[in-house]
Amino acid sequence: MGTDLSREAVRPDDARVLADSLDTSVLADRALTAASPAARRFADLEPLLRIVTAHLVAVAEGVPQPRPDLHRLGVSAAVTGVSIDALVGVLGDLTVRVMDEVTLVAAPALADLTGRLKQMMASGHRLTRSLLSGFLSGWLGDRPAAESWSDEQLVRKLLSGAEVPEDLPQRLADSYAVVAVRAKSSDTITQLRRMLATSAWSTYAALLQGVGGYLVGPAARVEVATDVARQLRGLTTDALWCGVAWGQRATLAATGEEAAEAVAIAIATASPPGTYRVADFLVEYAASRQDRLRDELIRIGRPVVANHVLRTTLKALLEADSNRSQAARLLVVHRSTLDYRLSRIEAMTGHSPTTPRGLQVLGAALTICTVDMERAALPSVANH
């Protein structure tokens, strides 16, 4: 029989050792970073992970407390079309992570490590059942009334193109600025999320997960979007790319797509951190909007993108403005090695990177393929 921790006499030193050794915020952030893209679609994933982490650590410390009710979060996941399998997987992974951390940092000091680990596992199972119960209720119709939606939920609905009840126009603006954000690290996004929680940004809804996301807020004109992006980039010294767009409420889904496309093209074209609009990349944007042309460029670029050596070689040649000697220096290889790689690119694609026309086509193909990958790094707002 495992030890019943709710009845066990807790040694004060045990709780102190764990409290000093375990940082619940760090544990939750690690789980958030490791979460699958499907799980990161859940807008409340971060608070969910923090609630569960804090509870599991409290169980490990032997500190009695009420079990969190995850029913409401389960309902929210069902309403927004998030994969429950992905969320259950994240909770299971988080439980194991916290148990491993407890074993690593506090095993010598705990009087009954095995009993506490069993209790943590049982608590993880109960929390998962609470989430599943809420999810099932959501699917069966126990969904929050539209009147109780938060502004963030409303904006997510708009970005996904979902229908919003006609009796709520007073809660929405006529037009919005949308800023699509991309960073190199999820740490930067976590930092921004905390800063945006202040009252100074209360009129904006932040949908930030992983290494990117969106900031959406009322705006009477397009210049507001650029100004918002400038202020956003001023919140951090880390590299940050912003794609901005502005549009009417009825077309906010298309506005979000435009902002996302701008930031994705900026990164795909190796543009420096900054603020961009699709007007800065008219050729690339036009190519990405033409389905037949886009499909053909992806067909051409896919084998090069899939090969790291050939991809970096083509990028170096483009950066060197087709100067092969300079490209070889950038890659720190012999000119003959560069020429061999370029011949392989021609053989795989049918386009020669040593001719102006061929390099132009290959450059466009590389950009379009990379744009798709960069778009995938932004959190999905799809409404299922």
mmCIF file of C-alpha atoms in Angstrom:
data_model
loop_
_atom_site.group_PDB
_atom_site.id
_atom_site.type_symbol
_atom_site.label_atom_id
_atom_site.label_comp_id
_atom_site.label_asym_id
_atom_site.label_seq_id
_atom_site.Cartn_x
_atom_site.Cartn_y
_atom_site.Cartn_z
ATOM 1 C CA MET A 1 0.000 0.000 0.000
ATOM 2 C CA GLY A 2 1.272 3.476 -0.825
ATOM 3 C CA THR A 3 1.368 6.143 1.821
ATOM 4 C CA ASP A 4 -1.706 8.370 2.083
ATOM 5 C CA LEU A 5 -0.083 11.779 1.948
ATOM 6 C CA SER A 6 -3.215 13.553 3.011
ATOM 7 C CA ARG A 7 -2.850 11.860 6.390
ATOM 8 C CA GLU A 8 0.948 11.717 6.588
ATOM 9 C CA ALA A 9 2.727 13.909 9.074
ATOM 10 C CA VAL A 10 4.702 16.290 6.895
ATOM 11 C CA ARG A 11 8.195 17.195 7.984
ATOM 12 C CA PRO A 12 8.773 20.970 7.607
ATOM 13 C CA ASP A 13 12.211 20.310 6.117
ATOM 14 C CA ASP A 14 10.676 18.286 3.263
ATOM 15 C CA ALA A 15 8.516 21.164 2.033
ATOM 16 C CA ARG A 16 11.365 23.629 2.446
ATOM 17 C CA VAL A 17 13.739 21.488 0.354
ATOM 18 C CA LEU A 18 11.247 21.232 -2.495
ATOM 19 C CA ALA A 19 10.213 24.875 -2.311
ATOM 20 C CA ASP A 20 13.858 25.895 -2.547
ATOM 21 C CA SER A 21 14.679 23.470 -5.364
ATOM 22 C CA LEU A 22 11.669 23.482 -7.685
ATOM 23 C CA ASP A 23 10.644 26.461 -9.812
ATOM 24 C CA THR A 24 7.086 25.782 -10.960
ATOM 25 C CA SER A 25 7.283 28.515 -13.616
ATOM 26 C CA VAL A 26 10.373 26.933 -15.186
ATOM 27 C CA LEU A 27 8.778 23.469 -15.153
ATOM 28 C CA ALA A 28 5.607 24.810 -16.790
ATOM 29 C CA ASP A 29 7.606 26.757 -19.400
ATOM 30 C CA ARG A 30 9.582 23.639 -20.315
ATOM 31 C CA ALA A 31 6.368 21.688 -20.804
ATOM 32 C CA LEU A 32 4.955 24.533 -22.917
ATOM 33 C CA THR A 33 8.041 24.544 -25.136
ATOM 34 C CA ALA A 34 7.864 20.771 -25.579
ATOM 35 C CA ALA A 35 4.123 20.762 -26.336
ATOM 36 C CA SER A 36 3.002 19.669 -29.789
ATOM 37 C CA PRO A 37 1.663 22.246 -32.289
ATOM 38 C CA ALA A 38 -1.815 20.734 -31.831
ATOM 39 C CA ALA A 39 -1.674 21.354 -28.071
ATOM 40 C CA ARG A 40 -0.285 24.891 -28.515
ATOM 41 C CA ARG A 41 -3.445 25.802 -30.414
ATOM 42 C CA PHE A 42 -5.168 25.907 -27.025
ATOM 43 C CA ALA A 43 -5.224 29.558 -25.919
ATOM 44 C CA ASP A 44 -5.291 28.568 -22.239
ATOM 45 C CA LEU A 45 -2.467 26.026 -22.465
ATOM 46 C CA GLU A 46 -0.009 28.104 -20.425
ATOM 47 C CA PRO A 47 -2.365 28.739 -17.463
ATOM 48 C CA LEU A 48 -3.402 25.070 -17.599
ATOM 49 C CA LEU A 49 0.225 23.952 -17.305
ATOM 50 C CA ARG A 50 0.956 26.399 -14.494
ATOM 51 C CA ILE A 51 -2.095 25.282 -12.500
ATOM 52 C CA VAL A 52 -1.228 21.595 -12.856
ATOM 53 C CA THR A 53 2.477 22.150 -12.115
ATOM 54 C CA ALA A 54 1.764 24.116 -8.948
ATOM 55 C CA HIS A 55 -0.656 21.446 -7.745
ATOM 56 C CA LEU A 56 1.728 18.550 -8.403
ATOM 57 C CA VAL A 57 4.576 20.314 -6.622
ATOM 58 C CA ALA A 58 2.275 21.009 -3.668
ATOM 59 C CA VAL A 59 1.403 17.305 -3.548
ATOM 60 C CA ALA A 60 5.100 16.456 -3.567
ATOM 61 C CA GLU A 61 5.670 18.910 -0.712
ATOM 62 C CA GLY A 62 2.863 17.287 1.258
ATOM 63 C CA VAL A 63 0.939 20.559 1.458
ATOM 64 C CA PRO A 64 -2.842 19.857 1.572
ATOM 65 C CA GLN A 65 -4.850 21.956 -0.886
ATOM 66 C CA PRO A 66 -8.030 21.677 -2.962
ATOM 67 C CA ARG A 67 -7.636 19.894 -6.281
ATOM 68 C CA PRO A 68 -7.948 22.335 -9.220
ATOM 69 C CA ASP A 69 -11.146 22.045 -11.246
ATOM 70 C CA LEU A 70 -10.159 21.736 -14.909
ATOM 71 C CA HIS A 71 -13.745 21.260 -16.093
ATOM 72 C CA ARG A 72 -14.038 24.825 -17.414
ATOM 73 C CA LEU A 73 -10.775 24.527 -19.347
ATOM 74 C CA GLY A 74 -11.999 21.249 -20.849
ATOM 75 C CA VAL A 75 -15.180 22.958 -22.050
ATOM 76 C CA SER A 76 -13.073 25.753 -23.563
ATOM 77 C CA ALA A 77 -10.918 23.216 -25.419
ATOM 78 C CA ALA A 78 -14.004 21.587 -26.923
ATOM 79 C CA VAL A 79 -15.501 24.930 -27.961
ATOM 80 C CA THR A 80 -12.323 26.049 -29.742
ATOM 81 C CA GLY A 81 -11.764 22.713 -31.500
ATOM 82 C CA VAL A 82 -8.511 21.787 -29.754
ATOM 83 C CA SER A 83 -7.369 18.161 -29.878
ATOM 84 C CA ILE A 84 -8.102 16.563 -26.500
ATOM 85 C CA ASP A 85 -5.560 13.829 -27.274
ATOM 86 C CA ALA A 86 -2.869 16.499 -27.560
ATOM 87 C CA LEU A 87 -3.850 18.104 -24.243
ATOM 88 C CA VAL A 88 -3.975 14.779 -22.407
ATOM 89 C CA GLY A 89 -0.532 13.990 -23.811
ATOM 90 C CA VAL A 90 0.825 17.299 -22.506
ATOM 91 C CA LEU A 91 -0.598 16.679 -19.033
ATOM 92 C CA GLY A 92 0.890 13.194 -18.949
ATOM 93 C CA ASP A 93 4.259 14.520 -20.051
ATOM 94 C CA LEU A 94 4.110 17.315 -17.464
ATOM 95 C CA THR A 95 3.294 14.882 -14.660
ATOM 96 C CA VAL A 96 6.305 12.743 -15.560
ATOM 97 C CA ARG A 97 8.539 15.830 -15.811
ATOM 98 C CA VAL A 98 7.579 17.051 -12.341
ATOM 99 C CA MET A 99 7.998 13.569 -10.865
ATOM 100 C CA ASP A 100 11.443 13.271 -12.448
ATOM 101 C CA GLU A 101 12.430 16.673 -11.096
ATOM 102 C CA VAL A 102 11.242 15.787 -7.592
ATOM 103 C CA THR A 103 13.224 12.546 -7.748
ATOM 104 C CA LEU A 104 16.315 14.377 -8.972
ATOM 105 C CA VAL A 105 16.473 17.322 -6.592
ATOM 106 C CA ALA A 106 14.769 16.136 -3.429
ATOM 107 C CA ALA A 107 15.067 12.336 -3.178
ATOM 108 C CA PRO A 108 17.642 12.330 -0.353
ATOM 109 C CA ALA A 109 15.540 14.651 1.810
ATOM 110 C CA LEU A 110 12.080 13.116 1.421
ATOM 111 C CA ALA A 111 10.951 10.633 4.022
ATOM 112 C CA ASP A 112 8.736 8.671 1.629
ATOM 113 C CA LEU A 113 9.659 9.407 -1.980
ATOM 114 C CA THR A 114 7.808 6.396 -3.421
ATOM 115 C CA GLY A 115 4.593 7.293 -1.645
ATOM 116 C CA ARG A 116 4.724 10.861 -2.827
ATOM 117 C CA LEU A 117 5.415 9.891 -6.417
ATOM 118 C CA LYS A 118 2.385 7.578 -6.336
ATOM 119 C CA GLN A 119 0.262 10.388 -4.954
ATOM 120 C CA MET A 120 1.510 12.740 -7.699
ATOM 121 C CA MET A 121 0.641 10.199 -10.374
ATOM 122 C CA ALA A 122 -2.839 9.724 -8.882
ATOM 123 C CA SER A 123 -3.335 13.510 -8.786
ATOM 124 C CA GLY A 124 -2.271 13.764 -12.426
ATOM 125 C CA HIS A 125 -4.864 11.136 -13.372
ATOM 126 C CA ARG A 126 -7.618 12.953 -11.449
ATOM 127 C CA LEU A 127 -6.774 16.261 -13.120
ATOM 128 C CA THR A 128 -6.849 14.592 -16.524
ATOM 129 C CA ARG A 129 -10.283 13.116 -15.772
ATOM 130 C CA SER A 130 -11.528 16.583 -14.793
ATOM 131 C CA LEU A 131 -10.273 18.004 -18.107
ATOM 132 C CA LEU A 132 -11.850 15.124 -20.062
ATOM 133 C CA SER A 133 -15.162 15.599 -18.253
ATOM 134 C CA GLY A 134 -15.234 19.261 -19.253
ATOM 135 C CA PHE A 135 -14.280 18.432 -22.833
ATOM 136 C CA LEU A 136 -17.124 15.922 -23.086
ATOM 137 C CA SER A 137 -19.555 18.456 -21.668
ATOM 138 C CA GLY A 138 -18.386 20.945 -24.272
ATOM 139 C CA TRP A 139 -19.056 18.524 -27.101
ATOM 140 C CA LEU A 140 -22.487 17.692 -25.683
ATOM 141 C CA GLY A 141 -23.489 21.328 -25.661
ATOM 142 C CA ASP A 142 -22.384 22.715 -22.293
ATOM 143 C CA ARG A 143 -20.730 25.658 -24.031
ATOM 144 C CA PRO A 144 -20.421 29.170 -22.667
ATOM 145 C CA ALA A 145 -22.938 31.678 -23.945
ATOM 146 C CA ALA A 146 -21.576 34.114 -26.498
ATOM 147 C CA GLU A 147 -22.286 36.931 -24.058
ATOM 148 C CA SER A 148 -19.683 35.476 -21.676
ATOM 149 C CA TRP A 149 -16.897 35.206 -24.234
ATOM 150 C CA SER A 150 -13.755 37.084 -23.342
ATOM 151 C CA ASP A 151 -12.427 39.639 -25.813
ATOM 152 C CA GLU A 152 -9.640 37.196 -26.642
ATOM 153 C CA GLN A 153 -12.119 34.454 -27.512
ATOM 154 C CA LEU A 154 -14.026 36.867 -29.730
ATOM 155 C CA VAL A 155 -10.880 37.912 -31.580
ATOM 156 C CA ARG A 156 -9.866 34.254 -32.066
ATOM 157 C CA LYS A 157 -13.268 33.670 -33.617
ATOM 158 C CA LEU A 158 -12.745 36.626 -35.932
ATOM 159 C CA LEU A 159 -9.221 35.603 -36.938
ATOM 160 C CA SER A 160 -10.488 32.134 -37.811
ATOM 161 C CA GLY A 161 -13.334 33.545 -39.891
ATOM 162 C CA ALA A 162 -15.953 31.972 -37.619
ATOM 163 C CA GLU A 163 -19.410 33.468 -37.320
ATOM 164 C CA VAL A 164 -19.922 35.861 -34.408
ATOM 165 C CA PRO A 165 -23.448 36.449 -33.025
ATOM 166 C CA GLU A 166 -25.082 39.522 -34.475
ATOM 167 C CA ASP A 167 -26.233 40.654 -31.037
ATOM 168 C CA LEU A 168 -22.667 41.485 -29.996
ATOM 169 C CA PRO A 169 -21.590 44.350 -32.313
ATOM 170 C CA GLN A 170 -21.190 46.696 -29.361
ATOM 171 C CA ARG A 171 -18.344 44.518 -28.046
ATOM 172 C CA LEU A 172 -16.384 44.762 -31.260
ATOM 173 C CA ALA A 173 -14.668 47.598 -33.080
ATOM 174 C CA ASP A 174 -15.359 48.468 -36.706
ATOM 175 C CA SER A 175 -11.712 47.926 -37.712
ATOM 176 C CA TYR A 176 -8.608 46.311 -36.269
ATOM 177 C CA ALA A 177 -4.838 46.311 -36.429
ATOM 178 C CA VAL A 178 -3.234 42.867 -36.551
ATOM 179 C CA VAL A 179 0.429 42.283 -35.734
ATOM 180 C CA ALA A 180 1.869 38.841 -36.461
ATOM 181 C CA VAL A 181 4.958 38.244 -34.309
ATOM 182 C CA ARG A 182 7.899 35.889 -34.716
ATOM 183 C CA ALA A 183 10.901 35.460 -32.422
ATOM 184 C CA LYS A 184 13.928 33.189 -32.425
ATOM 185 C CA SER A 185 13.119 31.777 -29.006
ATOM 186 C CA SER A 186 9.992 30.870 -27.057
ATOM 187 C CA ASP A 187 11.603 32.673 -24.116
ATOM 188 C CA THR A 188 11.108 35.971 -25.960
ATOM 189 C CA ILE A 189 7.426 35.196 -26.516
ATOM 190 C CA THR A 190 7.001 34.251 -22.860
ATOM 191 C CA GLN A 191 8.598 37.569 -21.881
ATOM 192 C CA LEU A 192 6.269 39.498 -24.200
ATOM 193 C CA ARG A 193 3.221 37.661 -22.894
ATOM 194 C CA ARG A 194 4.014 38.749 -19.356
ATOM 195 C CA MET A 195 4.615 42.364 -20.363
ATOM 196 C CA LEU A 196 1.399 42.513 -22.375
ATOM 197 C CA ALA A 197 -0.575 41.490 -19.301
ATOM 198 C CA THR A 198 -0.174 45.043 -17.947
ATOM 199 C CA SER A 199 -2.982 47.582 -18.116
ATOM 200 C CA ALA A 200 -1.163 49.615 -20.759
ATOM 201 C CA TRP A 201 -1.993 46.891 -23.284
ATOM 202 C CA SER A 202 -5.482 46.092 -22.006
ATOM 203 C CA THR A 203 -7.171 47.036 -25.289
ATOM 204 C CA TYR A 204 -5.215 44.400 -27.206
ATOM 205 C CA ALA A 205 -5.723 40.640 -27.285
ATOM 206 C CA ALA A 206 -2.452 38.720 -27.344
ATOM 207 C CA LEU A 207 -2.463 35.242 -28.870
ATOM 208 C CA LEU A 208 1.155 34.260 -28.251
ATOM 209 C CA GLN A 209 2.407 30.675 -28.153
ATOM 210 C CA GLY A 210 5.678 28.940 -28.930
ATOM 211 C CA VAL A 211 7.877 31.263 -30.989
ATOM 212 C CA GLY A 212 5.158 33.469 -32.419
ATOM 213 C CA GLY A 213 1.605 34.693 -32.371
ATOM 214 C CA TYR A 214 -0.719 37.630 -32.928
ATOM 215 C CA LEU A 215 -1.583 40.919 -31.283
ATOM 216 C CA VAL A 216 -4.993 42.286 -32.236
ATOM 217 C CA GLY A 217 -6.609 45.554 -31.223
ATOM 218 C CA PRO A 218 -9.033 48.263 -32.361
ATOM 219 C CA ALA A 219 -7.555 50.715 -34.861
ATOM 220 C CA ALA A 220 -9.098 53.469 -36.928
ATOM 221 C CA ARG A 221 -6.364 53.513 -39.587
ATOM 222 C CA VAL A 222 -3.520 51.430 -40.969
ATOM 223 C CA GLU A 223 -0.758 53.539 -39.411
ATOM 224 C CA VAL A 224 -1.839 52.329 -35.974
ATOM 225 C CA ALA A 225 -0.714 48.784 -36.797
ATOM 226 C CA THR A 226 2.817 49.965 -37.562
ATOM 227 C CA ASP A 227 2.922 52.032 -34.387
ATOM 228 C CA VAL A 228 1.727 49.078 -32.294
ATOM 229 C CA ALA A 229 4.456 46.884 -33.800
ATOM 230 C CA ARG A 230 7.065 49.530 -32.993
ATOM 231 C CA GLN A 231 5.931 49.650 -29.362
ATOM 232 C CA LEU A 232 5.862 45.861 -29.193
ATOM 233 C CA ARG A 233 9.425 45.554 -30.463
ATOM 234 C CA GLY A 234 10.442 48.150 -27.884
ATOM 235 C CA LEU A 235 9.433 45.758 -25.095
ATOM 236 C CA THR A 236 12.383 43.451 -25.749
ATOM 237 C CA THR A 237 15.985 43.655 -26.883
ATOM 238 C CA ASP A 238 15.677 40.220 -28.526
ATOM 239 C CA ALA A 239 15.322 39.816 -32.273
ATOM 240 C CA LEU A 240 11.670 40.251 -33.250
ATOM 241 C CA TRP A 241 9.961 40.259 -36.618
ATOM 242 C CA CYS A 242 6.502 41.836 -36.980
ATOM 243 C CA GLY A 243 4.097 41.604 -39.878
ATOM 244 C CA VAL A 244 1.373 44.252 -39.765
ATOM 245 C CA ALA A 245 -2.009 44.636 -41.458
ATOM 246 C CA TRP A 246 -5.224 46.564 -40.926
ATOM 247 C CA GLY A 247 -8.777 45.806 -41.944
ATOM 248 C CA GLN A 248 -12.474 46.015 -41.252
ATOM 249 C CA ARG A 249 -14.049 43.683 -38.717
ATOM 250 C CA ALA A 250 -15.843 41.691 -41.401
ATOM 251 C CA THR A 251 -12.537 40.853 -43.119
ATOM 252 C CA LEU A 252 -10.378 40.335 -40.027
ATOM 253 C CA ALA A 253 -9.564 36.743 -40.990
ATOM 254 C CA ALA A 254 -8.007 37.966 -44.256
ATOM 255 C CA THR A 255 -6.236 40.743 -42.349
ATOM 256 C CA GLY A 256 -4.665 38.169 -40.030
ATOM 257 C CA GLU A 257 -3.550 36.118 -43.035
ATOM 258 C CA GLU A 258 -1.928 39.200 -44.554
ATOM 259 C CA ALA A 259 0.004 39.994 -41.371
ATOM 260 C CA ALA A 260 1.126 36.372 -41.048
ATOM 261 C CA GLU A 261 2.262 36.305 -44.668
ATOM 262 C CA ALA A 262 4.278 39.504 -44.223
ATOM 263 C CA VAL A 263 6.246 38.192 -41.238
ATOM 264 C CA ALA A 264 6.749 34.776 -42.837
ATOM 265 C CA ILE A 265 8.139 36.292 -46.055
ATOM 266 C CA ALA A 266 10.380 38.633 -44.046
ATOM 267 C CA ILE A 267 12.032 35.685 -42.318
ATOM 268 C CA ALA A 268 12.086 33.547 -45.470
ATOM 269 C CA THR A 269 13.965 36.290 -47.321
ATOM 270 C CA ALA A 270 16.475 36.684 -44.452
ATOM 271 C CA SER A 271 15.264 40.223 -43.771
ATOM 272 C CA PRO A 272 16.604 41.730 -40.517
ATOM 273 C CA PRO A 273 14.359 41.998 -37.456
ATOM 274 C CA GLY A 274 11.856 44.786 -37.975
ATOM 275 C CA THR A 275 8.307 45.673 -38.988
ATOM 276 C CA TYR A 276 7.002 44.651 -42.405
ATOM 277 C CA ARG A 277 3.909 44.775 -44.602
ATOM 278 C CA VAL A 278 3.129 42.659 -47.642
ATOM 279 C CA ALA A 279 3.770 45.796 -49.711
ATOM 280 C CA ASP A 280 7.451 45.289 -48.867
ATOM 281 C CA PHE A 281 7.416 41.928 -50.680
ATOM 282 C CA LEU A 282 5.031 42.375 -53.593
ATOM 283 C CA VAL A 283 6.679 39.813 -55.899
ATOM 284 C CA GLU A 284 6.912 37.110 -53.234
ATOM 285 C CA TYR A 285 3.409 37.845 -51.983
ATOM 286 C CA ALA A 286 1.927 37.700 -55.475
ATOM 287 C CA ALA A 287 3.620 34.336 -56.092
ATOM 288 C CA SER A 288 2.260 32.938 -52.828
ATOM 289 C CA ARG A 289 -1.287 34.016 -53.776
ATOM 290 C CA GLN A 290 -1.285 32.298 -57.211
ATOM 291 C CA ASP A 291 -2.086 28.667 -56.469
ATOM 292 C CA ARG A 292 -0.709 27.165 -59.685
ATOM 293 C CA LEU A 293 2.481 29.224 -59.551
ATOM 294 C CA ARG A 294 2.893 28.529 -55.850
ATOM 295 C CA ASP A 295 2.476 24.778 -56.351
ATOM 296 C CA GLU A 296 5.036 24.762 -59.163
ATOM 297 C CA LEU A 297 7.580 26.706 -57.105
ATOM 298 C CA ILE A 298 7.098 24.330 -54.185
ATOM 299 C CA ARG A 299 7.642 21.373 -56.527
ATOM 300 C CA ILE A 300 10.894 22.944 -57.721
ATOM 301 C CA GLY A 301 12.148 23.998 -54.302
ATOM 302 C CA ARG A 302 11.149 21.009 -52.175
ATOM 303 C CA PRO A 303 14.183 18.777 -52.945
ATOM 304 C CA VAL A 304 16.587 21.654 -52.278
ATOM 305 C CA VAL A 305 14.880 22.683 -49.040
ATOM 306 C CA ALA A 306 14.955 19.064 -47.831
ATOM 307 C CA ASN A 307 18.751 18.947 -48.260
ATOM 308 C CA HIS A 308 20.516 21.117 -45.672
ATOM 309 C CA VAL A 309 23.771 21.381 -47.645
ATOM 310 C CA LEU A 310 22.084 22.353 -50.895
ATOM 311 C CA ARG A 311 19.721 24.752 -49.138
ATOM 312 C CA THR A 312 22.557 26.639 -47.429
ATOM 313 C CA THR A 313 24.523 26.630 -50.706
ATOM 314 C CA LEU A 314 21.656 28.229 -52.611
ATOM 315 C CA LYS A 315 21.137 30.786 -49.838
ATOM 316 C CA ALA A 316 24.823 31.710 -49.946
ATOM 317 C CA LEU A 317 24.725 32.175 -53.718
ATOM 318 C CA LEU A 318 21.673 34.417 -53.416
ATOM 319 C CA GLU A 319 23.328 36.406 -50.624
ATOM 320 C CA ALA A 320 26.454 36.792 -52.782
ATOM 321 C CA ASP A 321 24.293 38.123 -55.639
ATOM 322 C CA SER A 322 25.286 35.138 -57.857
ATOM 323 C CA ASN A 323 29.036 35.704 -57.314
ATOM 324 C CA ARG A 324 30.274 32.119 -56.959
ATOM 325 C CA SER A 325 33.683 33.015 -55.565
ATOM 326 C CA GLN A 326 32.086 35.109 -52.834
ATOM 327 C CA ALA A 327 29.532 32.366 -52.115
ATOM 328 C CA ALA A 328 32.354 29.839 -51.709
ATOM 329 C CA ARG A 329 34.022 32.146 -49.189
ATOM 330 C CA LEU A 330 30.764 32.512 -47.262
ATOM 331 C CA LEU A 331 30.456 28.731 -47.091
ATOM 332 C CA VAL A 332 34.187 28.238 -46.414
ATOM 333 C CA VAL A 333 34.487 25.680 -49.228
ATOM 334 C CA HIS A 334 36.563 25.391 -52.394
ATOM 335 C CA ARG A 335 35.097 26.821 -55.565
ATOM 336 C CA SER A 336 35.054 23.336 -57.092
ATOM 337 C CA THR A 337 32.952 22.072 -54.166
ATOM 338 C CA LEU A 338 30.502 24.910 -54.691
ATOM 339 C CA ASP A 339 30.252 24.170 -58.424
ATOM 340 C CA TYR A 340 29.555 20.500 -57.687
ATOM 341 C CA ARG A 341 26.740 21.417 -55.316
ATOM 342 C CA LEU A 342 25.259 23.827 -57.851
ATOM 343 C CA SER A 343 25.306 21.103 -60.493
ATOM 344 C CA ARG A 344 23.389 18.858 -58.096
ATOM 345 C CA ILE A 345 20.783 21.589 -57.617
ATOM 346 C CA GLU A 346 20.370 21.868 -61.385
ATOM 347 C CA ALA A 347 20.054 18.093 -61.747
ATOM 348 C CA MET A 348 17.389 17.919 -59.035
ATOM 349 C CA THR A 349 15.311 20.921 -60.139
ATOM 350 C CA GLY A 350 15.926 21.384 -63.832
ATOM 351 C CA HIS A 351 16.987 24.986 -63.240
ATOM 352 C CA SER A 352 20.591 26.168 -63.276
ATOM 353 C CA PRO A 353 21.574 28.427 -60.368
ATOM 354 C CA THR A 354 24.509 29.696 -62.466
ATOM 355 C CA THR A 355 22.211 31.581 -64.866
ATOM 356 C CA PRO A 356 20.299 34.756 -63.937
ATOM 357 C CA ARG A 357 16.950 33.248 -64.916
ATOM 358 C CA GLY A 358 17.594 29.952 -63.151
ATOM 359 C CA LEU A 359 18.769 31.622 -59.955
ATOM 360 C CA GLN A 360 15.700 33.866 -59.980
ATOM 361 C CA VAL A 361 13.369 30.868 -60.224
ATOM 362 C CA LEU A 362 15.269 28.927 -57.564
ATOM 363 C CA GLY A 363 15.315 31.931 -55.245
ATOM 364 C CA ALA A 364 11.552 32.317 -55.585
ATOM 365 C CA ALA A 365 11.070 28.577 -54.971
ATOM 366 C CA LEU A 366 13.245 28.692 -51.869
ATOM 367 C CA THR A 367 11.298 31.666 -50.513
ATOM 368 C CA ILE A 368 7.865 30.106 -51.086
ATOM 369 C CA CYS A 369 8.896 26.818 -49.464
ATOM 370 C CA THR A 370 10.379 28.636 -46.472
ATOM 371 C CA VAL A 371 7.293 30.845 -46.110
ATOM 372 C CA ASP A 372 5.185 27.731 -45.585
ATOM 373 C CA MET A 373 7.493 26.546 -42.804
ATOM 374 C CA GLU A 374 7.504 29.965 -41.153
ATOM 375 C CA ARG A 375 3.716 30.196 -41.298
ATOM 376 C CA ALA A 376 3.528 26.850 -39.503
ATOM 377 C CA ALA A 377 5.493 28.375 -36.600
ATOM 378 C CA LEU A 378 2.607 30.741 -35.835
ATOM 379 C CA PRO A 379 -0.197 29.404 -33.598
ATOM 380 C CA SER A 380 -3.211 28.190 -35.517
ATOM 381 C CA VAL A 381 -6.447 30.111 -35.141
ATOM 382 C CA ALA A 382 -8.437 27.590 -37.171
ATOM 383 C CA ASN A 383 -11.972 27.062 -35.934
ATOM 384 C CA HIS A 384 -13.181 23.475 -36.235
#
